[in-house]
């Protein structure tokens, strides 16, 4: 069963518009971590945020904000006043850590974001 | 630069050849991960090490794949008798345990393998 679903395969918006990337996850663990990564054309995955399952406060970092809602198992990502440099593939991911076992990150399929000048 | 580095960045090989990739993690990180990413997909977990111990291998990692981290620092991923289906981006990541558990993994730029 897919654990991280990013229903939006590709989004295009005009520069300065706001855009929200959706992420829905599935887990039976009570302790888990959610992530967002950015993958620009260079290929490197750039860490954006990690949120643990006990902290439902929304977070804002500059033009980026994240909305974590356990009730709907969603962890959505909003870019305000988008810029061309925001064009990239964005991945939502889930980690289900165990004591010394695996805590590998499970990625969604990504959303390709195009910011048009 | 103290990030995760991978070498080579690109590799083109003929089917049936062996290839080896190297990953140098962030120096103080005790965990090292290998992921594979095919076109249009998210990265998929292959294996990970805690120091020099390989703790888990995905079912994606066939017998032709082997990974090592002999001294708990850099790691190598070898693919023997490459097949066209092995063509992908191979990503390495490293992490350390965070203050509240969970790990903030830092990724390298990847090695893009093309098997012709």
PDB file of C-alpha atoms in Angstrom:
ATOM      1  CA  UNK A   1       0.000   0.000   0.000  1.00  0.00           C
ATOM      2  CA  UNK A   2       1.286   3.410  -0.929  1.00  0.00           C
ATOM      3  CA  UNK A   3       2.202   5.282   2.200  1.00  0.00           C
ATOM      4  CA  UNK A   4       2.736   8.761   0.804  1.00  0.00           C
ATOM      5  CA  UNK A   5       0.453  10.098  -1.878  1.00  0.00           C
ATOM      6  CA  UNK A   6       1.121  13.246  -3.832  1.00  0.00           C
ATOM      7  CA  UNK A   7      -1.875  13.432  -6.097  1.00  0.00           C
ATOM      8  CA  UNK A   8      -0.592  16.402  -8.093  1.00  0.00           C
ATOM      9  CA  UNK A   9       1.882  15.134 -10.655  1.00  0.00           C
ATOM     10  CA  UNK A  10       2.623  18.517 -12.168  1.00  0.00           C
ATOM     11  CA  UNK A  11       1.583  22.098 -11.406  1.00  0.00           C
ATOM     12  CA  UNK A  12       2.222  25.299 -13.325  1.00  0.00           C
ATOM     13  CA  UNK A  13       1.630  28.732 -11.883  1.00  0.00           C
ATOM     14  CA  UNK A  14       2.626  32.227 -12.866  1.00  0.00           C
ATOM     15  CA  UNK A  15       5.323  33.885 -10.812  1.00  0.00           C
ATOM     16  CA  UNK A  16       4.091  35.630  -7.646  1.00  0.00           C
ATOM     17  CA  UNK A  17       1.090  33.374  -7.323  1.00  0.00           C
ATOM     18  CA  UNK A  18       0.678  31.223  -4.228  1.00  0.00           C
ATOM     19  CA  UNK A  19       0.724  27.459  -4.714  1.00  0.00           C
ATOM     20  CA  UNK A  20      -0.072  24.545  -2.409  1.00  0.00           C
ATOM     21  CA  UNK A  21       1.379  21.079  -2.833  1.00  0.00           C
ATOM     22  CA  UNK A  22      -0.712  18.312  -1.320  1.00  0.00           C
ATOM     23  CA  UNK A  23       0.555  15.329   0.627  1.00  0.00           C
ATOM     24  CA  UNK A  24      -1.475  12.552   2.219  1.00  0.00           C
ATOM     25  CA  UNK A  25       0.227   9.834   4.212  1.00  0.00           C
ATOM     26  CA  UNK A  26      -0.681   6.500   5.724  1.00  0.00           C
ATOM     27  CA  UNK A  27       0.804   4.970   8.846  1.00  0.00           C
ATOM     28  CA  UNK A  28      -0.222   2.844  11.802  1.00  0.00           C
ATOM     29  CA  UNK A  29       2.604   4.100  13.980  1.00  0.00           C
ATOM     30  CA  UNK A  30       1.912   6.709  16.618  1.00  0.00           C
ATOM     31  CA  UNK A  31       5.432   8.072  16.288  1.00  0.00           C
ATOM     32  CA  UNK A  32       6.440   9.105  12.827  1.00  0.00           C
ATOM     33  CA  UNK A  33       8.133  11.924  10.959  1.00  0.00           C
ATOM     34  CA  UNK A  34       7.100  13.800   7.886  1.00  0.00           C
ATOM     35  CA  UNK A  35       9.449  15.556   5.505  1.00  0.00           C
ATOM     36  CA  UNK A  36       9.476  17.749   2.473  1.00  0.00           C
ATOM     37  CA  UNK A  37      12.416  17.724   0.074  1.00  0.00           C
ATOM     38  CA  UNK A  38      13.096  19.841  -2.990  1.00  0.00           C
ATOM     39  CA  UNK A  39      14.864  18.387  -6.019  1.00  0.00           C
ATOM     40  CA  UNK A  40      16.057  21.063  -8.440  1.00  0.00           C
ATOM     41  CA  UNK A  41      17.307  20.134 -11.918  1.00  0.00           C
ATOM     42  CA  UNK A  42      20.790  19.516 -10.482  1.00  0.00           C
ATOM     43  CA  UNK A  43      19.387  16.374  -8.866  1.00  0.00           C
ATOM     44  CA  UNK A  44      20.335  16.888  -5.247  1.00  0.00           C
ATOM     45  CA  UNK A  45      17.562  16.425  -2.727  1.00  0.00           C
ATOM     46  CA  UNK A  46      17.395  19.504  -0.537  1.00  0.00           C
ATOM     47  CA  UNK A  47      15.898  19.086   2.916  1.00  0.00           C
ATOM     48  CA  UNK A  48      13.135  21.599   3.644  1.00  0.00           C
ATOM     49  CA  UNK A  49      11.407  20.453   6.821  1.00  0.00           C
ATOM     50  CA  UNK A  50      10.944  17.572   9.234  1.00  0.00           C
ATOM     51  CA  UNK A  51       7.914  17.401  11.489  1.00  0.00           C
ATOM     52  CA  UNK A  52       7.258  14.797  14.183  1.00  0.00           C
ATOM     53  CA  UNK A  53       3.830  13.321  14.742  1.00  0.00           C
ATOM     54  CA  UNK A  54       3.361  14.979  18.113  1.00  0.00           C
ATOM     55  CA  UNK A  55       3.755  18.509  16.835  1.00  0.00           C
ATOM     56  CA  UNK A  56       0.768  19.705  14.843  1.00  0.00           C
ATOM     57  CA  UNK A  57       1.682  23.332  14.877  1.00  0.00           C
ATOM     58  CA  UNK A  58       1.894  24.851  11.473  1.00  0.00           C
ATOM     59  CA  UNK A  59       5.265  26.183  10.485  1.00  0.00           C
ATOM     60  CA  UNK A  60       6.323  29.144   8.432  1.00  0.00           C
ATOM     61  CA  UNK A  61       9.770  29.737   7.019  1.00  0.00           C
ATOM     62  CA  UNK A  62       9.954  32.791   4.822  1.00  0.00           C
ATOM     63  CA  UNK A  63       7.726  32.175   1.810  1.00  0.00           C
ATOM     64  CA  UNK A  64       7.253  28.521   2.776  1.00  0.00           C
ATOM     65  CA  UNK A  65       4.590  27.220   5.122  1.00  0.00           C
ATOM     66  CA  UNK A  66       3.419  23.782   6.107  1.00  0.00           C
ATOM     67  CA  UNK A  67       0.018  22.650   7.334  1.00  0.00           C
ATOM     68  CA  UNK A  68       0.055  19.376   9.286  1.00  0.00           C
ATOM     69  CA  UNK A  69      -3.350  17.870  10.057  1.00  0.00           C
ATOM     70  CA  UNK A  70      -3.404  14.460  11.699  1.00  0.00           C
ATOM     71  CA  UNK A  71      -7.189  14.242  11.388  1.00  0.00           C
ATOM     72  CA  UNK A  72      -6.888  14.076   7.618  1.00  0.00           C
ATOM     73  CA  UNK A  73      -3.362  12.564   7.505  1.00  0.00           C
ATOM     74  CA  UNK A  74      -2.169  15.464   5.445  1.00  0.00           C
ATOM     75  CA  UNK A  75       0.996  17.537   5.403  1.00  0.00           C
ATOM     76  CA  UNK A  76       0.543  20.212   2.783  1.00  0.00           C
ATOM     77  CA  UNK A  77       3.164  22.679   1.634  1.00  0.00           C
ATOM     78  CA  UNK A  78       2.429  26.222   0.478  1.00  0.00           C
ATOM     79  CA  UNK A  79       4.757  28.565  -1.345  1.00  0.00           C
ATOM     80  CA  UNK A  80       3.673  32.178  -1.128  1.00  0.00           C
ATOM     81  CA  UNK A  81       4.584  34.664  -3.841  1.00  0.00           C
ATOM     82  CA  UNK A  82       6.264  31.979  -5.930  1.00  0.00           C
ATOM     83  CA  UNK A  83       9.498  32.669  -7.805  1.00  0.00           C
ATOM     84  CA  UNK A  84      11.043  31.055 -10.848  1.00  0.00           C
ATOM     85  CA  UNK A  85      13.769  29.582  -8.616  1.00  0.00           C
ATOM     86  CA  UNK A  86      11.088  27.562  -6.860  1.00  0.00           C
ATOM     87  CA  UNK A  87      10.707  25.438  -9.987  1.00  0.00           C
ATOM     88  CA  UNK A  88      11.658  21.908  -8.982  1.00  0.00           C
ATOM     89  CA  UNK A  89      10.238  18.545  -8.038  1.00  0.00           C
ATOM     90  CA  UNK A  90       8.994  18.475  -4.472  1.00  0.00           C
ATOM     91  CA  UNK A  91       8.794  15.261  -2.493  1.00  0.00           C
ATOM     92  CA  UNK A  92       6.796  14.572   0.617  1.00  0.00           C
ATOM     93  CA  UNK A  93       8.154  11.717   2.702  1.00  0.00           C
ATOM     94  CA  UNK A  94       7.435   9.646   5.795  1.00  0.00           C
ATOM     95  CA  UNK A  95       9.680   7.971   8.339  1.00  0.00           C
ATOM     96  CA  UNK A  96       8.482   5.353  10.832  1.00  0.00           C
ATOM     97  CA  UNK A  97      11.410   4.883  13.206  1.00  0.00           C
ATOM     98  CA  UNK A  98      11.779   1.856  15.409  1.00  0.00           C
ATOM     99  CA  UNK A  99      14.263   1.345  18.232  1.00  0.00           C
ATOM    100  CA  UNK A 100      17.324   0.221  16.307  1.00  0.00           C
ATOM    101  CA  UNK A 101      15.472  -0.970  13.272  1.00  0.00           C
ATOM    102  CA  UNK A 102      14.844   0.708  10.050  1.00  0.00           C
ATOM    103  CA  UNK A 103      13.860   4.314   9.846  1.00  0.00           C
ATOM    104  CA  UNK A 104      14.157   4.616   6.157  1.00  0.00           C
ATOM    105  CA  UNK A 105      12.352   7.459   4.485  1.00  0.00           C
ATOM    106  CA  UNK A 106       9.439   6.567   2.256  1.00  0.00           C
ATOM    107  CA  UNK A 107       8.953   9.090  -0.513  1.00  0.00           C
ATOM    108  CA  UNK A 108       5.928  10.060  -2.522  1.00  0.00           C
ATOM    109  CA  UNK A 109       6.186  10.228  -6.282  1.00  0.00           C
ATOM    110  CA  UNK A 110       6.744  13.948  -6.219  1.00  0.00           C
ATOM    111  CA  UNK A 111       5.062  17.006  -7.652  1.00  0.00           C
ATOM    112  CA  UNK A 112       6.827  18.842 -10.465  1.00  0.00           C
ATOM    113  CA  UNK A 113       6.310  22.559  -9.984  1.00  0.00           C
ATOM    114  CA  UNK A 114       6.776  25.001 -12.849  1.00  0.00           C
ATOM    115  CA  UNK A 115       6.868  28.695 -12.022  1.00  0.00           C
ATOM    116  CA  UNK A 116       6.302  30.665 -15.196  1.00  0.00           C
ATOM    117  CA  UNK A 117       7.857  34.118 -15.500  1.00  0.00           C
TER     118      UNK A 117
ATOM    119  CA  UNK B   1      32.112  21.728   1.298  1.00  0.00           C
ATOM    120  CA  UNK B   2      31.028  19.354   4.050  1.00  0.00           C
ATOM    121  CA  UNK B   3      27.944  17.853   2.407  1.00  0.00           C
ATOM    122  CA  UNK B   4      27.407  14.351   1.092  1.00  0.00           C
ATOM    123  CA  UNK B   5      29.466  13.730  -2.009  1.00  0.00           C
ATOM    124  CA  UNK B   6      29.045  11.013  -4.602  1.00  0.00           C
ATOM    125  CA  UNK B   7      31.355   9.847  -7.318  1.00  0.00           C
ATOM    126  CA  UNK B   8      30.999   9.603 -10.240  1.00  0.00           C
ATOM    127  CA  UNK B   9      28.124  11.952 -11.077  1.00  0.00           C
ATOM    128  CA  UNK B  10      27.398  10.104 -14.307  1.00  0.00           C
ATOM    129  CA  UNK B  11      28.224   6.618 -15.502  1.00  0.00           C
ATOM    130  CA  UNK B  12      27.449   5.012 -18.830  1.00  0.00           C
ATOM    131  CA  UNK B  13      28.152   1.327 -19.051  1.00  0.00           C
ATOM    132  CA  UNK B  14      27.443  -1.562 -21.358  1.00  0.00           C
ATOM    133  CA  UNK B  15      25.034  -4.220 -20.268  1.00  0.00           C
ATOM    134  CA  UNK B  16      26.804  -6.979 -18.417  1.00  0.00           C
ATOM    135  CA  UNK B  17      29.586  -4.808 -17.034  1.00  0.00           C
ATOM    136  CA  UNK B  18      30.182  -4.197 -13.353  1.00  0.00           C
ATOM    137  CA  UNK B  19      30.014  -0.703 -11.893  1.00  0.00           C
ATOM    138  CA  UNK B  20      30.929   0.743  -8.513  1.00  0.00           C
ATOM    139  CA  UNK B  21      29.779   4.003  -6.974  1.00  0.00           C
ATOM    140  CA  UNK B  22      31.230   5.793  -3.992  1.00  0.00           C
ATOM    141  CA  UNK B  23      29.559   7.911  -1.340  1.00  0.00           C
ATOM    142  CA  UNK B  24      31.295  10.087   1.241  1.00  0.00           C
ATOM    143  CA  UNK B  25      28.838  11.073   3.967  1.00  0.00           C
ATOM    144  CA  UNK B  26      28.957  14.050   6.274  1.00  0.00           C
ATOM    145  CA  UNK B  27      31.818  13.172   8.578  1.00  0.00           C
ATOM    146  CA  UNK B  28      30.021  13.015  11.919  1.00  0.00           C
ATOM    147  CA  UNK B  29      27.016  11.091  10.600  1.00  0.00           C
ATOM    148  CA  UNK B  30      26.778   7.478  11.699  1.00  0.00           C
ATOM    149  CA  UNK B  31      24.031   6.407   9.315  1.00  0.00           C
ATOM    150  CA  UNK B  32      24.399   6.090   5.580  1.00  0.00           C
ATOM    151  CA  UNK B  33      21.620   5.235   3.143  1.00  0.00           C
ATOM    152  CA  UNK B  34      21.425   4.247  -0.483  1.00  0.00           C
ATOM    153  CA  UNK B  35      18.332   5.046  -2.529  1.00  0.00           C
ATOM    154  CA  UNK B  36      17.465   4.527  -6.172  1.00  0.00           C
ATOM    155  CA  UNK B  37      15.359   6.932  -8.179  1.00  0.00           C
ATOM    156  CA  UNK B  38      13.931   6.146 -11.589  1.00  0.00           C
ATOM    157  CA  UNK B  39      12.453   8.710 -13.927  1.00  0.00           C
ATOM    158  CA  UNK B  40       9.252  10.250 -12.634  1.00  0.00           C
ATOM    159  CA  UNK B  41       9.396   8.434  -9.327  1.00  0.00           C
ATOM    160  CA  UNK B  42      10.430   9.261  -5.803  1.00  0.00           C
ATOM    161  CA  UNK B  43      13.572   7.737  -4.354  1.00  0.00           C
ATOM    162  CA  UNK B  44      13.232   4.141  -3.191  1.00  0.00           C
ATOM    163  CA  UNK B  45      15.170   2.776  -0.258  1.00  0.00           C
ATOM    164  CA  UNK B  46      17.858   0.183  -1.052  1.00  0.00           C
ATOM    165  CA  UNK B  47      19.932  -0.285   2.081  1.00  0.00           C
ATOM    166  CA  UNK B  48      21.437   1.481   5.044  1.00  0.00           C
ATOM    167  CA  UNK B  49      24.388   1.266   7.405  1.00  0.00           C
ATOM    168  CA  UNK B  50      24.858   2.207  11.007  1.00  0.00           C
ATOM    169  CA  UNK B  51      28.598   2.813  11.163  1.00  0.00           C
ATOM    170  CA  UNK B  52      30.051  -0.222   9.330  1.00  0.00           C
ATOM    171  CA  UNK B  53      27.091  -2.536   9.935  1.00  0.00           C
ATOM    172  CA  UNK B  54      24.590  -3.031   7.137  1.00  0.00           C
ATOM    173  CA  UNK B  55      21.293  -3.151   8.999  1.00  0.00           C
ATOM    174  CA  UNK B  56      18.701  -3.565   6.310  1.00  0.00           C
ATOM    175  CA  UNK B  57      18.453  -4.390   2.637  1.00  0.00           C
ATOM    176  CA  UNK B  58      15.397  -3.799   0.520  1.00  0.00           C
ATOM    177  CA  UNK B  59      13.933  -6.505  -1.676  1.00  0.00           C
ATOM    178  CA  UNK B  60      14.864  -4.178  -4.530  1.00  0.00           C
ATOM    179  CA  UNK B  61      18.483  -5.039  -3.840  1.00  0.00           C
ATOM    180  CA  UNK B  62      19.019  -8.167  -5.914  1.00  0.00           C
ATOM    181  CA  UNK B  63      22.006 -10.488  -5.531  1.00  0.00           C
ATOM    182  CA  UNK B  64      23.805  -8.463  -8.163  1.00  0.00           C
ATOM    183  CA  UNK B  65      23.938  -5.500  -5.815  1.00  0.00           C
ATOM    184  CA  UNK B  66      26.333  -5.234  -2.920  1.00  0.00           C
ATOM    185  CA  UNK B  67      27.098  -2.351  -0.613  1.00  0.00           C
ATOM    186  CA  UNK B  68      29.901  -1.898   1.853  1.00  0.00           C
ATOM    187  CA  UNK B  69      30.997   0.607   4.409  1.00  0.00           C
ATOM    188  CA  UNK B  70      34.214  -0.986   5.633  1.00  0.00           C
ATOM    189  CA  UNK B  71      35.433   1.614   8.100  1.00  0.00           C
ATOM    190  CA  UNK B  72      32.159   3.264   8.909  1.00  0.00           C
ATOM    191  CA  UNK B  73      32.999   6.257   6.773  1.00  0.00           C
ATOM    192  CA  UNK B  74      32.605   6.145   2.988  1.00  0.00           C
ATOM    193  CA  UNK B  75      30.464   3.527   1.295  1.00  0.00           C
ATOM    194  CA  UNK B  76      30.519   1.785  -2.064  1.00  0.00           C
ATOM    195  CA  UNK B  77      27.647   0.336  -4.031  1.00  0.00           C
ATOM    196  CA  UNK B  78      28.556  -2.244  -6.663  1.00  0.00           C
ATOM    197  CA  UNK B  79      26.277  -3.581  -9.345  1.00  0.00           C
ATOM    198  CA  UNK B  80      27.451  -6.710 -11.106  1.00  0.00           C
ATOM    199  CA  UNK B  81      26.346  -7.779 -14.579  1.00  0.00           C
ATOM    200  CA  UNK B  82      24.377  -4.598 -15.115  1.00  0.00           C
ATOM    201  CA  UNK B  83      21.018  -4.734 -16.860  1.00  0.00           C
ATOM    202  CA  UNK B  84      19.143  -1.985 -18.647  1.00  0.00           C
ATOM    203  CA  UNK B  85      16.646  -1.929 -15.799  1.00  0.00           C
ATOM    204  CA  UNK B  86      19.429  -0.784 -13.486  1.00  0.00           C
ATOM    205  CA  UNK B  87      19.482   2.590 -15.242  1.00  0.00           C
ATOM    206  CA  UNK B  88      18.544   5.112 -12.568  1.00  0.00           C
ATOM    207  CA  UNK B  89      19.851   7.798 -10.267  1.00  0.00           C
ATOM    208  CA  UNK B  90      21.553   6.295  -7.218  1.00  0.00           C
ATOM    209  CA  UNK B  91      21.334   8.598  -4.241  1.00  0.00           C
ATOM    210  CA  UNK B  92      23.298   8.451  -1.042  1.00  0.00           C
ATOM    211  CA  UNK B  93      22.233  10.099   2.193  1.00  0.00           C
ATOM    212  CA  UNK B  94      23.621  10.369   5.678  1.00  0.00           C
ATOM    213  CA  UNK B  95      22.107  11.310   9.006  1.00  0.00           C
ATOM    214  CA  UNK B  96      22.561  11.465  12.723  1.00  0.00           C
ATOM    215  CA  UNK B  97      19.969  10.865  15.373  1.00  0.00           C
ATOM    216  CA  UNK B  98      18.057  14.036  16.171  1.00  0.00           C
ATOM    217  CA  UNK B  99      17.280  15.325  19.644  1.00  0.00           C
ATOM    218  CA  UNK B 100      13.734  13.995  19.606  1.00  0.00           C
ATOM    219  CA  UNK B 101      14.384  10.946  17.546  1.00  0.00           C
ATOM    220  CA  UNK B 102      13.966  10.719  13.843  1.00  0.00           C
ATOM    221  CA  UNK B 103      16.673  11.591  11.440  1.00  0.00           C
ATOM    222  CA  UNK B 104      17.280  14.542   9.236  1.00  0.00           C
ATOM    223  CA  UNK B 105      18.881  12.971   6.210  1.00  0.00           C
ATOM    224  CA  UNK B 106      21.128  14.935   3.882  1.00  0.00           C
ATOM    225  CA  UNK B 107      21.397  13.712   0.332  1.00  0.00           C
ATOM    226  CA  UNK B 108      24.181  13.840  -2.192  1.00  0.00           C
ATOM    227  CA  UNK B 109      23.722  14.850  -5.818  1.00  0.00           C
ATOM    228  CA  UNK B 110      23.493  11.268  -6.930  1.00  0.00           C
ATOM    229  CA  UNK B 111      25.152   9.091  -9.541  1.00  0.00           C
ATOM    230  CA  UNK B 112      23.175   8.768 -12.737  1.00  0.00           C
ATOM    231  CA  UNK B 113      23.701   5.320 -14.258  1.00  0.00           C
ATOM    232  CA  UNK B 114      22.833   4.583 -17.863  1.00  0.00           C
ATOM    233  CA  UNK B 115      23.126   1.000 -19.036  1.00  0.00           C
ATOM    234  CA  UNK B 116      23.266   0.672 -22.820  1.00  0.00           C
TER     235      UNK B 116
END
